[in-house]
């Protein structure tokens, strides 16, 4: 890891301050942790979205007047399928938007990390030998592993 000692202006017009290698490393790790947190949040939202899709698909096959229960804020609420199904579909739409926004944020954070690496001549050990698509293949494998969630539906 090398540091830049020049005091050239940045994109914002302010001159860069000289940073120690430790400060650069700490900022780089913070950026990576932020990206990891975004990925974890995205996986949680995607899991919720899959659960919503499964429940919606299941409830579409059930009579609209049938009694069903929904957990809202820790409280189990009794309603009919016909009343809950539109609410679930609205929630699904919101979750889909959140997934798209999350992917966009992760992409922007990746660009920010790459720019920071280039700006400070940072090289990560073992990354040079890895192909560019290796990390996305790993993420896809994690997605498949977490996709084994089932919803149990019984006749009442």
PDB file of C-alpha atoms in Angstrom:
ATOM      1  CA  UNK A   1       0.000   0.000   0.000  1.00  0.00           C
ATOM      2  CA  UNK A   2       1.457   3.366  -1.000  1.00  0.00           C
ATOM      3  CA  UNK A   3       0.384   6.872  -0.054  1.00  0.00           C
ATOM      4  CA  UNK A   4       0.318   9.994  -2.119  1.00  0.00           C
ATOM      5  CA  UNK A   5       2.324  12.846  -0.684  1.00  0.00           C
ATOM      6  CA  UNK A   6       1.286  15.522  -3.151  1.00  0.00           C
ATOM      7  CA  UNK A   7      -1.218  18.161  -2.155  1.00  0.00           C
ATOM      8  CA  UNK A   8      -3.243  18.198  -5.379  1.00  0.00           C
ATOM      9  CA  UNK A   9      -6.827  19.486  -5.414  1.00  0.00           C
ATOM     10  CA  UNK A  10      -9.606  16.898  -5.319  1.00  0.00           C
ATOM     11  CA  UNK A  11     -12.813  16.916  -7.375  1.00  0.00           C
ATOM     12  CA  UNK A  12     -14.434  19.135  -4.741  1.00  0.00           C
ATOM     13  CA  UNK A  13     -11.714  21.755  -5.187  1.00  0.00           C
ATOM     14  CA  UNK A  14     -10.219  21.274  -1.729  1.00  0.00           C
ATOM     15  CA  UNK A  15      -6.565  20.281  -1.530  1.00  0.00           C
ATOM     16  CA  UNK A  16      -5.906  16.761  -0.308  1.00  0.00           C
ATOM     17  CA  UNK A  17      -4.336  16.467   3.085  1.00  0.00           C
ATOM     18  CA  UNK A  18      -1.418  14.120   3.520  1.00  0.00           C
ATOM     19  CA  UNK A  19      -2.666  10.927   5.103  1.00  0.00           C
ATOM     20  CA  UNK A  20      -0.676   8.229   6.782  1.00  0.00           C
ATOM     21  CA  UNK A  21      -0.904   4.679   5.509  1.00  0.00           C
ATOM     22  CA  UNK A  22      -2.845   3.757   8.622  1.00  0.00           C
ATOM     23  CA  UNK A  23      -5.485   6.449   7.971  1.00  0.00           C
ATOM     24  CA  UNK A  24      -5.808   5.389   4.346  1.00  0.00           C
ATOM     25  CA  UNK A  25      -6.133   1.742   5.366  1.00  0.00           C
ATOM     26  CA  UNK A  26      -8.760   2.602   8.006  1.00  0.00           C
ATOM     27  CA  UNK A  27     -10.838   4.632   5.530  1.00  0.00           C
ATOM     28  CA  UNK A  28     -10.557   1.845   2.955  1.00  0.00           C
ATOM     29  CA  UNK A  29     -11.729  -0.732   5.492  1.00  0.00           C
ATOM     30  CA  UNK A  30     -14.650   1.529   6.438  1.00  0.00           C
ATOM     31  CA  UNK A  31     -15.702   1.726   2.795  1.00  0.00           C
ATOM     32  CA  UNK A  32     -15.504  -2.054   2.461  1.00  0.00           C
ATOM     33  CA  UNK A  33     -17.495  -2.544   5.677  1.00  0.00           C
ATOM     34  CA  UNK A  34     -20.153  -0.136   4.415  1.00  0.00           C
ATOM     35  CA  UNK A  35     -20.417  -2.145   1.209  1.00  0.00           C
ATOM     36  CA  UNK A  36     -20.658  -5.408   3.187  1.00  0.00           C
ATOM     37  CA  UNK A  37     -23.461  -3.925   5.295  1.00  0.00           C
ATOM     38  CA  UNK A  38     -25.308  -2.876   2.142  1.00  0.00           C
ATOM     39  CA  UNK A  39     -24.984  -6.421   0.770  1.00  0.00           C
ATOM     40  CA  UNK A  40     -26.247  -7.940   4.033  1.00  0.00           C
ATOM     41  CA  UNK A  41     -29.225  -5.569   4.067  1.00  0.00           C
ATOM     42  CA  UNK A  42     -29.958  -6.418   0.439  1.00  0.00           C
ATOM     43  CA  UNK A  43     -29.936 -10.151   1.217  1.00  0.00           C
ATOM     44  CA  UNK A  44     -32.398  -9.579   4.068  1.00  0.00           C
ATOM     45  CA  UNK A  45     -34.729  -7.593   1.830  1.00  0.00           C
ATOM     46  CA  UNK A  46     -34.466 -10.214  -0.933  1.00  0.00           C
ATOM     47  CA  UNK A  47     -35.364 -12.920   1.577  1.00  0.00           C
ATOM     48  CA  UNK A  48     -38.434 -10.926   2.659  1.00  0.00           C
ATOM     49  CA  UNK A  49     -39.368 -10.439  -0.994  1.00  0.00           C
ATOM     50  CA  UNK A  50     -39.145 -14.200  -1.683  1.00  0.00           C
ATOM     51  CA  UNK A  51     -41.334 -14.879   1.358  1.00  0.00           C
ATOM     52  CA  UNK A  52     -43.903 -12.312   0.178  1.00  0.00           C
ATOM     53  CA  UNK A  53     -43.971 -13.889  -3.299  1.00  0.00           C
ATOM     54  CA  UNK A  54     -44.457 -17.363  -1.847  1.00  0.00           C
ATOM     55  CA  UNK A  55     -47.283 -16.247   0.441  1.00  0.00           C
ATOM     56  CA  UNK A  56     -48.969 -14.264  -2.345  1.00  0.00           C
ATOM     57  CA  UNK A  57     -48.782 -17.219  -4.743  1.00  0.00           C
ATOM     58  CA  UNK A  58     -50.240 -19.484  -2.069  1.00  0.00           C
ATOM     59  CA  UNK A  59     -53.037 -17.088  -1.087  1.00  0.00           C
ATOM     60  CA  UNK A  60     -54.092 -16.605  -4.723  1.00  0.00           C
ATOM     61  CA  UNK A  61     -55.226 -20.243  -4.752  1.00  0.00           C
ATOM     62  CA  UNK A  62     -57.374 -19.785  -1.627  1.00  0.00           C
ATOM     63  CA  UNK A  63     -60.947 -18.480  -1.332  1.00  0.00           C
ATOM     64  CA  UNK A  64     -60.973 -14.714  -0.669  1.00  0.00           C
ATOM     65  CA  UNK A  65     -63.437 -15.066   2.224  1.00  0.00           C
ATOM     66  CA  UNK A  66     -61.238 -17.512   4.077  1.00  0.00           C
ATOM     67  CA  UNK A  67     -59.921 -16.423   7.446  1.00  0.00           C
ATOM     68  CA  UNK A  68     -56.153 -15.880   7.690  1.00  0.00           C
ATOM     69  CA  UNK A  69     -53.701 -14.333  10.114  1.00  0.00           C
ATOM     70  CA  UNK A  70     -50.945 -11.802   9.578  1.00  0.00           C
ATOM     71  CA  UNK A  71     -48.192 -10.733  11.933  1.00  0.00           C
ATOM     72  CA  UNK A  72     -48.010  -6.920  12.026  1.00  0.00           C
ATOM     73  CA  UNK A  73     -45.496  -5.341  14.371  1.00  0.00           C
ATOM     74  CA  UNK A  74     -45.473  -8.366  16.674  1.00  0.00           C
ATOM     75  CA  UNK A  75     -49.285  -8.587  16.816  1.00  0.00           C
ATOM     76  CA  UNK A  76     -51.162 -11.411  15.133  1.00  0.00           C
ATOM     77  CA  UNK A  77     -54.136  -9.917  13.256  1.00  0.00           C
ATOM     78  CA  UNK A  78     -57.080 -11.921  11.932  1.00  0.00           C
ATOM     79  CA  UNK A  79     -58.438 -10.864   8.538  1.00  0.00           C
ATOM     80  CA  UNK A  80     -59.690 -12.440   5.337  1.00  0.00           C
ATOM     81  CA  UNK A  81     -57.494 -13.482   2.453  1.00  0.00           C
ATOM     82  CA  UNK A  82     -59.259 -10.914   0.271  1.00  0.00           C
ATOM     83  CA  UNK A  83     -58.244  -8.093   2.633  1.00  0.00           C
ATOM     84  CA  UNK A  84     -54.645  -9.169   3.161  1.00  0.00           C
ATOM     85  CA  UNK A  85     -53.709 -10.094  -0.411  1.00  0.00           C
ATOM     86  CA  UNK A  86     -53.763  -6.499  -1.787  1.00  0.00           C
ATOM     87  CA  UNK A  87     -51.692  -5.305   1.192  1.00  0.00           C
ATOM     88  CA  UNK A  88     -49.115  -8.017   0.550  1.00  0.00           C
ATOM     89  CA  UNK A  89     -48.930  -7.094  -3.127  1.00  0.00           C
ATOM     90  CA  UNK A  90     -48.280  -3.435  -2.229  1.00  0.00           C
ATOM     91  CA  UNK A  91     -45.551  -4.546   0.194  1.00  0.00           C
ATOM     92  CA  UNK A  92     -44.047  -6.759  -2.504  1.00  0.00           C
ATOM     93  CA  UNK A  93     -43.854  -3.775  -4.864  1.00  0.00           C
ATOM     94  CA  UNK A  94     -42.120  -1.703  -2.197  1.00  0.00           C
ATOM     95  CA  UNK A  95     -39.657  -4.511  -1.495  1.00  0.00           C
ATOM     96  CA  UNK A  96     -38.872  -4.800  -5.213  1.00  0.00           C
ATOM     97  CA  UNK A  97     -38.070  -1.064  -5.295  1.00  0.00           C
ATOM     98  CA  UNK A  98     -35.859  -1.450  -2.224  1.00  0.00           C
ATOM     99  CA  UNK A  99     -33.974  -4.308  -3.895  1.00  0.00           C
ATOM    100  CA  UNK A 100     -33.338  -2.173  -6.979  1.00  0.00           C
ATOM    101  CA  UNK A 101     -32.192   0.772  -4.845  1.00  0.00           C
ATOM    102  CA  UNK A 102     -29.972  -1.530  -2.775  1.00  0.00           C
ATOM    103  CA  UNK A 103     -28.273  -2.928  -5.878  1.00  0.00           C
ATOM    104  CA  UNK A 104     -27.696   0.621  -7.105  1.00  0.00           C
ATOM    105  CA  UNK A 105     -26.175   1.659  -3.761  1.00  0.00           C
ATOM    106  CA  UNK A 106     -23.866  -1.364  -3.757  1.00  0.00           C
ATOM    107  CA  UNK A 107     -22.744  -0.534  -7.281  1.00  0.00           C
ATOM    108  CA  UNK A 108     -22.054   3.101  -6.341  1.00  0.00           C
ATOM    109  CA  UNK A 109     -20.135   2.006  -3.252  1.00  0.00           C
ATOM    110  CA  UNK A 110     -18.052  -0.350  -5.423  1.00  0.00           C
ATOM    111  CA  UNK A 111     -17.201   2.530  -7.758  1.00  0.00           C
ATOM    112  CA  UNK A 112     -16.294   4.668  -4.746  1.00  0.00           C
ATOM    113  CA  UNK A 113     -14.042   1.901  -3.379  1.00  0.00           C
ATOM    114  CA  UNK A 114     -12.316   1.450  -6.738  1.00  0.00           C
ATOM    115  CA  UNK A 115     -11.754   5.196  -7.056  1.00  0.00           C
ATOM    116  CA  UNK A 116     -10.292   5.274  -3.532  1.00  0.00           C
ATOM    117  CA  UNK A 117      -8.022   2.339  -4.385  1.00  0.00           C
ATOM    118  CA  UNK A 118      -6.807   4.063  -7.533  1.00  0.00           C
ATOM    119  CA  UNK A 119      -6.371   7.409  -5.789  1.00  0.00           C
ATOM    120  CA  UNK A 120      -4.190   5.921  -3.050  1.00  0.00           C
ATOM    121  CA  UNK A 121      -2.520   3.146  -5.095  1.00  0.00           C
ATOM    122  CA  UNK A 122      -4.007   0.415  -2.917  1.00  0.00           C
ATOM    123  CA  UNK A 123      -3.633  -3.185  -3.981  1.00  0.00           C
ATOM    124  CA  UNK A 124      -5.403  -5.999  -2.179  1.00  0.00           C
ATOM    125  CA  UNK A 125      -3.474  -9.227  -1.677  1.00  0.00           C
ATOM    126  CA  UNK A 126      -4.808 -12.110  -3.744  1.00  0.00           C
ATOM    127  CA  UNK A 127      -7.138  -9.906  -5.754  1.00  0.00           C
ATOM    128  CA  UNK A 128      -4.851  -9.582  -8.790  1.00  0.00           C
ATOM    129  CA  UNK A 129      -5.029 -13.323  -9.505  1.00  0.00           C
ATOM    130  CA  UNK A 130      -8.825 -13.511  -9.113  1.00  0.00           C
ATOM    131  CA  UNK A 131     -10.990 -12.904 -12.203  1.00  0.00           C
ATOM    132  CA  UNK A 132     -13.303  -9.881 -12.142  1.00  0.00           C
ATOM    133  CA  UNK A 133     -16.487 -11.984 -11.910  1.00  0.00           C
ATOM    134  CA  UNK A 134     -15.333 -14.144  -8.994  1.00  0.00           C
ATOM    135  CA  UNK A 135     -16.977 -12.042  -6.295  1.00  0.00           C
ATOM    136  CA  UNK A 136     -20.348 -11.947  -8.075  1.00  0.00           C
ATOM    137  CA  UNK A 137     -20.261 -15.751  -8.468  1.00  0.00           C
ATOM    138  CA  UNK A 138     -19.661 -16.076  -4.717  1.00  0.00           C
ATOM    139  CA  UNK A 139     -22.586 -13.752  -3.989  1.00  0.00           C
ATOM    140  CA  UNK A 140     -24.817 -15.768  -6.296  1.00  0.00           C
ATOM    141  CA  UNK A 141     -23.861 -18.947  -4.421  1.00  0.00           C
ATOM    142  CA  UNK A 142     -24.743 -17.315  -1.113  1.00  0.00           C
ATOM    143  CA  UNK A 143     -28.082 -16.256  -2.574  1.00  0.00           C
ATOM    144  CA  UNK A 144     -28.853 -19.843  -3.580  1.00  0.00           C
ATOM    145  CA  UNK A 145     -27.887 -21.146  -0.157  1.00  0.00           C
ATOM    146  CA  UNK A 146     -30.188 -18.719   1.640  1.00  0.00           C
ATOM    147  CA  UNK A 147     -33.044 -19.443  -0.795  1.00  0.00           C
ATOM    148  CA  UNK A 148     -34.014 -22.684   0.936  1.00  0.00           C
ATOM    149  CA  UNK A 149     -36.813 -21.082   2.949  1.00  0.00           C
ATOM    150  CA  UNK A 150     -40.220 -22.707   2.955  1.00  0.00           C
ATOM    151  CA  UNK A 151     -43.652 -21.582   4.038  1.00  0.00           C
ATOM    152  CA  UNK A 152     -45.908 -24.147   5.642  1.00  0.00           C
ATOM    153  CA  UNK A 153     -49.575 -23.794   4.694  1.00  0.00           C
ATOM    154  CA  UNK A 154     -52.155 -26.033   6.268  1.00  0.00           C
ATOM    155  CA  UNK A 155     -55.891 -26.454   5.802  1.00  0.00           C
ATOM    156  CA  UNK A 156     -57.889 -24.931   8.657  1.00  0.00           C
TER     157      UNK A 156
END
